[in-house]
Coordinates of N, CA and C and ligand atoms in Angstrom, one line a residue:
X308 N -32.7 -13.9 -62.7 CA -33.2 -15.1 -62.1 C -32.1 -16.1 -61.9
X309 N -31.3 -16.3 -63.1 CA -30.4 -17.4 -62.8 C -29.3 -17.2 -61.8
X310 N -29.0 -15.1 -61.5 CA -27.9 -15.1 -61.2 C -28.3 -15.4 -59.3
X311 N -29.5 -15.6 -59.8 CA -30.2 -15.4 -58.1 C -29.9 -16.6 -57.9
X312 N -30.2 -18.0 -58.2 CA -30.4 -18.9 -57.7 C -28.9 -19.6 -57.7
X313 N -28.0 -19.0 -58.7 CA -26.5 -19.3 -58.3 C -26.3 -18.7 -57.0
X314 N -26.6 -17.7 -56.5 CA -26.1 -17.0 -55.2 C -26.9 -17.8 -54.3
X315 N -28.2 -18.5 -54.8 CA -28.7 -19.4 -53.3 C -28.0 -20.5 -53.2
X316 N -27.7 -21.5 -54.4 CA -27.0 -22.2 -54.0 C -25.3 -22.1 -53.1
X317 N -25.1 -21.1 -53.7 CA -23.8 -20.7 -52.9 C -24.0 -20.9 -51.4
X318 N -24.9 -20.4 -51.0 CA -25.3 -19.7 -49.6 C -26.0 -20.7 -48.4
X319 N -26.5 -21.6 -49.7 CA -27.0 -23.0 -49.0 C -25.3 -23.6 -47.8
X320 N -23.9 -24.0 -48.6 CA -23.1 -24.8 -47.8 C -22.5 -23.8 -46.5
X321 N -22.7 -22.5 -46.8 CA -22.0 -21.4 -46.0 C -23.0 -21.6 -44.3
X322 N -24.1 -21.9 -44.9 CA -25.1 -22.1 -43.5 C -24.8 -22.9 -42.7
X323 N -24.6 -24.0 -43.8 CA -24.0 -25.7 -43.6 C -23.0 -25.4 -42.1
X324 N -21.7 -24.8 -42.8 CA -20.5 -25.0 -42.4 C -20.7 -23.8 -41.1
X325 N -21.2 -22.8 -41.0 CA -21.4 -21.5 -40.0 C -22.2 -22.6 -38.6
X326 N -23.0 -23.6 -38.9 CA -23.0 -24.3 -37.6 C -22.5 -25.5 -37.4
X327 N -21.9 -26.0 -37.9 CA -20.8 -27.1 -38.0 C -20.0 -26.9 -36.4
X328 N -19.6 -27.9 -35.5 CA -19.0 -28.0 -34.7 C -17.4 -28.4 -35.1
X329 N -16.1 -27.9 -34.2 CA -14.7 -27.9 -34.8 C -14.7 -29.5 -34.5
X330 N -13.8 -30.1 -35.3 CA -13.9 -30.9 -35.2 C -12.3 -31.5 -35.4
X331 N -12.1 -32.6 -34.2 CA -10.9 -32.8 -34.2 C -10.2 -34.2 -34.3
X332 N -9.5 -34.3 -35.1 CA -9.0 -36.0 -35.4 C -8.0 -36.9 -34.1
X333 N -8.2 -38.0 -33.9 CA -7.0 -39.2 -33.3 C -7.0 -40.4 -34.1
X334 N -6.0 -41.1 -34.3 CA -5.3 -41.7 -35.1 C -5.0 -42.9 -34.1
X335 N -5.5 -44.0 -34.4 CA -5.3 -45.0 -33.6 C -4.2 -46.1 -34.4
X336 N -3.3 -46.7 -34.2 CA -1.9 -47.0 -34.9 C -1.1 -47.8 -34.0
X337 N -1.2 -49.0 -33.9 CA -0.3 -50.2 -33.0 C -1.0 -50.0 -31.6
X338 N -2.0 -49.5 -31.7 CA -3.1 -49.3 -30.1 C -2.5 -48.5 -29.6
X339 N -1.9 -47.4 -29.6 CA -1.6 -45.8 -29.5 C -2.6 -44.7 -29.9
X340 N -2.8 -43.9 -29.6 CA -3.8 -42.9 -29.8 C -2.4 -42.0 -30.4
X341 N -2.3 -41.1 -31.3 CA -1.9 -40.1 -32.1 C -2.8 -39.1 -32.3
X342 N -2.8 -37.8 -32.2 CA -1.5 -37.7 -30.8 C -2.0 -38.3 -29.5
X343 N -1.2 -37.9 -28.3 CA -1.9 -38.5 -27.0 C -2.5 -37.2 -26.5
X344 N -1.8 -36.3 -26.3 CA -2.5 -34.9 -26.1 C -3.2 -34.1 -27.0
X345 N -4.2 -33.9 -26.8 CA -5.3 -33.3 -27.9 C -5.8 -31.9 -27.1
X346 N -5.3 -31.1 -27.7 CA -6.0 -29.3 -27.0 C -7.2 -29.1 -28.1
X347 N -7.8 -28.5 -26.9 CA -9.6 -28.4 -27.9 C -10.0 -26.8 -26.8
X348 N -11.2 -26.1 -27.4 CA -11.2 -25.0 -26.7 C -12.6 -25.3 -25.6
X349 N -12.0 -24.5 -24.4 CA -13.2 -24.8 -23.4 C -14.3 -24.6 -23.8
X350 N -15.6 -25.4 -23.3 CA -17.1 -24.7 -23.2 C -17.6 -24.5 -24.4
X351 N -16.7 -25.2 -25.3 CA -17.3 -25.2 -27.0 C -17.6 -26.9 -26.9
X352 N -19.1 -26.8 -27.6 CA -19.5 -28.7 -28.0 C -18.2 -28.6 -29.4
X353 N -17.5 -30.3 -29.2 CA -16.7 -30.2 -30.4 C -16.9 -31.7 -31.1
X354 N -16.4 -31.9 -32.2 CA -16.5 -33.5 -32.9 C -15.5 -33.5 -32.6
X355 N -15.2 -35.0 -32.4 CA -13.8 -36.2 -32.6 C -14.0 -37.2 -33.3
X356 N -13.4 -37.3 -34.3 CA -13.2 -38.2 -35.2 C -12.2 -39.0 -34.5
X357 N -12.3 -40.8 -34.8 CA -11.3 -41.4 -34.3 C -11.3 -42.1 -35.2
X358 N -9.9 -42.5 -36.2 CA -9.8 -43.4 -37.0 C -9.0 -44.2 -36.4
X359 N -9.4 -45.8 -36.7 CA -8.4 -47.0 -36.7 C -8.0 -47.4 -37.4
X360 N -6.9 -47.5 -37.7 CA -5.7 -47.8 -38.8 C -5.3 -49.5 -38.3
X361 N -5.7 -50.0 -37.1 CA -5.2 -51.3 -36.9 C -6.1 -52.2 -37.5
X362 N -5.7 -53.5 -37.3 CA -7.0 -54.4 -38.1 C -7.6 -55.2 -36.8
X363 N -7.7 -54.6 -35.5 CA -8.5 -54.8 -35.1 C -9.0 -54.3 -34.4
X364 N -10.5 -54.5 -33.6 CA -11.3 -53.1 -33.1 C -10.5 -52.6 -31.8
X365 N -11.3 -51.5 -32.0 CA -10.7 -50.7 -30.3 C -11.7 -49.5 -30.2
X366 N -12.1 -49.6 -28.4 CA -13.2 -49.2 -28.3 C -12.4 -47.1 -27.7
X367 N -12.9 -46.5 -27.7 CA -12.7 -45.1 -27.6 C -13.4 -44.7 -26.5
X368 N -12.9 -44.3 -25.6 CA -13.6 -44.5 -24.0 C -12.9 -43.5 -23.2
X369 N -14.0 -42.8 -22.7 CA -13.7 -41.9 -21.3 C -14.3 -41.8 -20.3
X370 N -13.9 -42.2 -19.2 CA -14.7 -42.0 -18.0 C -14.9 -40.2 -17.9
X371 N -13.7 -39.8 -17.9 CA -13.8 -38.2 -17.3 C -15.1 -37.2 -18.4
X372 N -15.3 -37.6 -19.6 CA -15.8 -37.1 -20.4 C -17.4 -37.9 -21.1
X373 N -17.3 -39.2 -20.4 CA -18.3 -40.5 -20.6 C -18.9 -40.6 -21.9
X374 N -17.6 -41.5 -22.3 CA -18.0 -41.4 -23.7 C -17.1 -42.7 -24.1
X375 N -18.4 -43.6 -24.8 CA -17.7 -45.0 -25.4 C -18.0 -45.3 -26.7
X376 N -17.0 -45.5 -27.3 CA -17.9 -46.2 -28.7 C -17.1 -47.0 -29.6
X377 N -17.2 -47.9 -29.6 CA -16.3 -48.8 -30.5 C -16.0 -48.4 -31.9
X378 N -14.6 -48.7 -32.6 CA -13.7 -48.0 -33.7 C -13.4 -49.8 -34.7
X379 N -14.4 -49.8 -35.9 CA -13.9 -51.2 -36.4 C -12.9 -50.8 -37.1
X380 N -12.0 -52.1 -37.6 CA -10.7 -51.8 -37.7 C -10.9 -51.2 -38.9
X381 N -9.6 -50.5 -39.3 CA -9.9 -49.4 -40.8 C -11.4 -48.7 -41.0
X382 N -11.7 -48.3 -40.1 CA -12.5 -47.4 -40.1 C -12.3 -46.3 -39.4
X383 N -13.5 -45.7 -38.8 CA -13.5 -44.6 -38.4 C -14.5 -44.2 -37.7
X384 N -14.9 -43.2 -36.8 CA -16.0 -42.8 -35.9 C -16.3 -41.4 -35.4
X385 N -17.3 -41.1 -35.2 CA -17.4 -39.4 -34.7 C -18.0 -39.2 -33.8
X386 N -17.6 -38.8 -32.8 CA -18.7 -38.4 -31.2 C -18.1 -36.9 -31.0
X387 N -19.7 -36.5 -30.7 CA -19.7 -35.5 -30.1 C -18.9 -35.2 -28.4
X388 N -18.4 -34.3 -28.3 CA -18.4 -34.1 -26.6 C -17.8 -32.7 -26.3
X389 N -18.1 -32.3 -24.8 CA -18.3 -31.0 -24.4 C -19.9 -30.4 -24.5
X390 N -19.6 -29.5 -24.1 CA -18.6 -28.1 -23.8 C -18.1 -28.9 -22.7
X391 N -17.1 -28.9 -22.5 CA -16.2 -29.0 -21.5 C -15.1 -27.9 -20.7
X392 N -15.6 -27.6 -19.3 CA -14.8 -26.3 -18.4 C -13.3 -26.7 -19.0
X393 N -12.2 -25.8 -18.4 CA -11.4 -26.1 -18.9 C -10.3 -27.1 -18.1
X394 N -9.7 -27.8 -18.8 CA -8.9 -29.0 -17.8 C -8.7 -30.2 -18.4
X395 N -8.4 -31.4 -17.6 CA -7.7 -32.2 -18.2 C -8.6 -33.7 -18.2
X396 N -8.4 -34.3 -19.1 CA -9.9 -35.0 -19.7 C -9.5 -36.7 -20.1
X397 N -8.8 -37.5 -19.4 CA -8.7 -38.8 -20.3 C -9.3 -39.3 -20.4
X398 N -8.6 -39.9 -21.5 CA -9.2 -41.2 -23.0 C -8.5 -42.2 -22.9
X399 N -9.1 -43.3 -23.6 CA -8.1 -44.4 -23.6 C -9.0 -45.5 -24.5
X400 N -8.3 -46.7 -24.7 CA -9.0 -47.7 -25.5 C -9.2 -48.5 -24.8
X401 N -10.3 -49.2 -24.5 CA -10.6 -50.2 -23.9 C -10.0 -51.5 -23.9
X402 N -9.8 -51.7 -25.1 CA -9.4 -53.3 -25.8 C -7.9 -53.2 -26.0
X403 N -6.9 -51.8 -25.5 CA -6.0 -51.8 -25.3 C -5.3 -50.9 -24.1
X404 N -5.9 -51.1 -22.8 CA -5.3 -50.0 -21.8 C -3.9 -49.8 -21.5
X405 N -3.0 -51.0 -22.0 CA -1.7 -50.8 -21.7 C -1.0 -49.4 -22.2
X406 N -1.3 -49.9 -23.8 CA -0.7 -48.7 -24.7 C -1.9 -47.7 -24.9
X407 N -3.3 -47.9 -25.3 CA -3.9 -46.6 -25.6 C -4.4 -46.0 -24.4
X408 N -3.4 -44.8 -24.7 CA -3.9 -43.5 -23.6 C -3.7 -42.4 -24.3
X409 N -4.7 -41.5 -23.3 CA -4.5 -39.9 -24.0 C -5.3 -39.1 -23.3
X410 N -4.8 -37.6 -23.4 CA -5.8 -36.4 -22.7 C -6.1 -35.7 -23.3
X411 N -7.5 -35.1 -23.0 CA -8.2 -33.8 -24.1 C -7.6 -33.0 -23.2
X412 N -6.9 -31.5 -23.4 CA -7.2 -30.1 -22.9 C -7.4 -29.5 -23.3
X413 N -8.5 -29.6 -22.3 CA -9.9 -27.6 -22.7 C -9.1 -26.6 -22.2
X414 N -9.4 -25.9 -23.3 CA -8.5 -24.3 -22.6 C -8.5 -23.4 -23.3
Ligands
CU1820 CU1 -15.6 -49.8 -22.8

């Protein structure tokens, strides 16, 4: 009995993590996106984590992929996006278009 319910609990986070979406980080840093080019694989739904490291907000925005969402400062954020065909996808920050830019490639 106990060694059973050790093996369920085991088996509980394995389920967890078996539908978990890949998930991929950007790094926001003097209103730069780090990296700027981001490869992700086609036609898979994936997470993006966007942390801001500045102290002040910046919004995480794509027309090509339609996706907004504001980043308070020293924080952080997670959106879903995809499946996306394969190709070239920009990003950028709103509250800083000069310097934040960047592209997903599906592929
Ligand atoms: Cu916006």
């Amino acid at each position: 009995m106990k060694r059973f319910l050790i093996a369920a609990l085991f088996a509980l986070p394995l389920v967890a993590i078996a539908t978990e979406v890949p998930m991929f980080t950007l790094t926001i840093k003097d209103h730069r996106y780090q990296p700027t080019t981001l490869k992700v694989p086609a036609d898979t739904k994936i997470k993006i984590k966007v942390i801001n490291n500045d102290s002040t907000p910046e919004e995480f925005e794509s027309s090509d992929f339609s996706r907004e969402k504001i980043v308070m400062p020293n924080s952080s954020i997670e959106v879903f996006v995809g499946p996306l065909k394969a190709g070239e996808y920009k990003f950028f920050g709103d509250f800083h278009q000069d310097t934040a830019q960047g592209v997903l490639i599906a592929e």
